[in-house]
């Protein structure tokens, strides 16, 4: 299964659980990036989160010893902006973080009656009243898009609710489809491949979450790889038809070996 590594010329990394764990450093970050740079293997980062600007992820990577351009970091906020641009959106309503609101309202008109697009993200301060208000804004022509389908973010010994919980509530009150922009849907992956002019069969996705990273890669015909430094695999996954790496150092060593260094 690992022979495919010799053809890989592009790697999409998930962030949390791969390059850091919450605020904790993970070993091998600098080594893998130096190696990829030296071998001219391109890479980028893709997170389902819509709460923070790409500059925050750049800072988190820098804290872990890796200096990467923000052009290589894809958040669902960035992808939603791209989706609205591609679809010639005009007016929108955003239920989500201040960052998501600021980014989108700086480009599109805020509309509170029959908006063309309702955009759902996550923010811990969202109230049931905010969700009710949003449901009441859905008009005949409104399309609904959501940052991601994740219901929980696992944290150390606890969890926080994510966007998927809000999607489920809203889905109960409308028969409209909620278009998911993040993983495991293909939109983000396809957009990234186009942007870097890369082919899916020569691309690998490395993540720690089966339901988003691995399934998203499979849906997009990208080679999936699970890394052991973050979330556990769900119990129902018996057929391990994806690559597995112990760590970023293990990834570097396997790449070196198959590429013949
Ligand atoms: Mg992760």
mmCIF file with all atom_site columns, N, CA and C and ligand atoms in Angstrom, residues 14 16 208-209 213, ligand 1:
data_model
loop_
_atom_site.group_PDB
_atom_site.id
_atom_site.type_symbol
_atom_site.label_atom_id
_atom_site.label_alt_id
_atom_site.label_comp_id
_atom_site.label_asym_id
_atom_site.label_entity_id
_atom_site.label_seq_id
_atom_site.pdbx_PDB_ins_code
_atom_site.Cartn_x
_atom_site.Cartn_y
_atom_site.Cartn_z
_atom_site.occupancy
_atom_site.B_iso_or_equiv
_atom_site.pdbx_formal_charge
_atom_site.auth_seq_id
_atom_site.auth_comp_id
_atom_site.auth_asym_id
_atom_site.auth_atom_id
_atom_site.pdbx_PDB_model_num
ATOM   1  N  N   . UNK A 1 14  ? -4.143  17.767 7.567  1.00 0.00 ? 14  UNK A N   1
ATOM   2  C  CA  . UNK A 1 14  ? -5.052  18.322 8.555  1.00 0.00 ? 14  UNK A CA  1
ATOM   3  C  C   . UNK A 1 14  ? -4.167  19.030 9.589  1.00 0.00 ? 14  UNK A C   1
ATOM   4  N  N   . UNK A 1 16  ? -5.069  20.151 13.497 1.00 0.00 ? 16  UNK A N   1
ATOM   5  C  CA  . UNK A 1 16  ? -5.119  19.680 14.889 1.00 0.00 ? 16  UNK A CA  1
ATOM   6  C  C   . UNK A 1 16  ? -5.016  18.157 14.924 1.00 0.00 ? 16  UNK A C   1
ATOM   7  N  N   . UNK A 1 208 ? -6.174  12.958 11.229 1.00 0.00 ? 208 UNK A N   1
ATOM   8  C  CA  . UNK A 1 208 ? -6.383  12.086 12.391 1.00 0.00 ? 208 UNK A CA  1
ATOM   9  C  C   . UNK A 1 208 ? -7.864  11.762 12.601 1.00 0.00 ? 208 UNK A C   1
ATOM   10 N  N   . UNK A 1 209 ? -8.757  12.322 11.776 1.00 0.00 ? 209 UNK A N   1
ATOM   11 C  CA  . UNK A 1 209 ? -10.187 12.073 11.976 1.00 0.00 ? 209 UNK A CA  1
ATOM   12 C  C   . UNK A 1 209 ? -10.742 11.272 10.802 1.00 0.00 ? 209 UNK A C   1
ATOM   13 N  N   . UNK A 1 213 ? -11.348 13.574 7.514  1.00 0.00 ? 213 UNK A N   1
ATOM   14 C  CA  . UNK A 1 213 ? -10.104 13.557 6.723  1.00 0.00 ? 213 UNK A CA  1
ATOM   15 C  C   . UNK A 1 213 ? -10.049 12.357 5.768  1.00 0.00 ? 213 UNK A C   1
HETATM 16 MG MG1 . LIG B 2 .   ? -7.607  16.794 13.207 1.00 0.00 ? 1   LIG B MG1 1
#
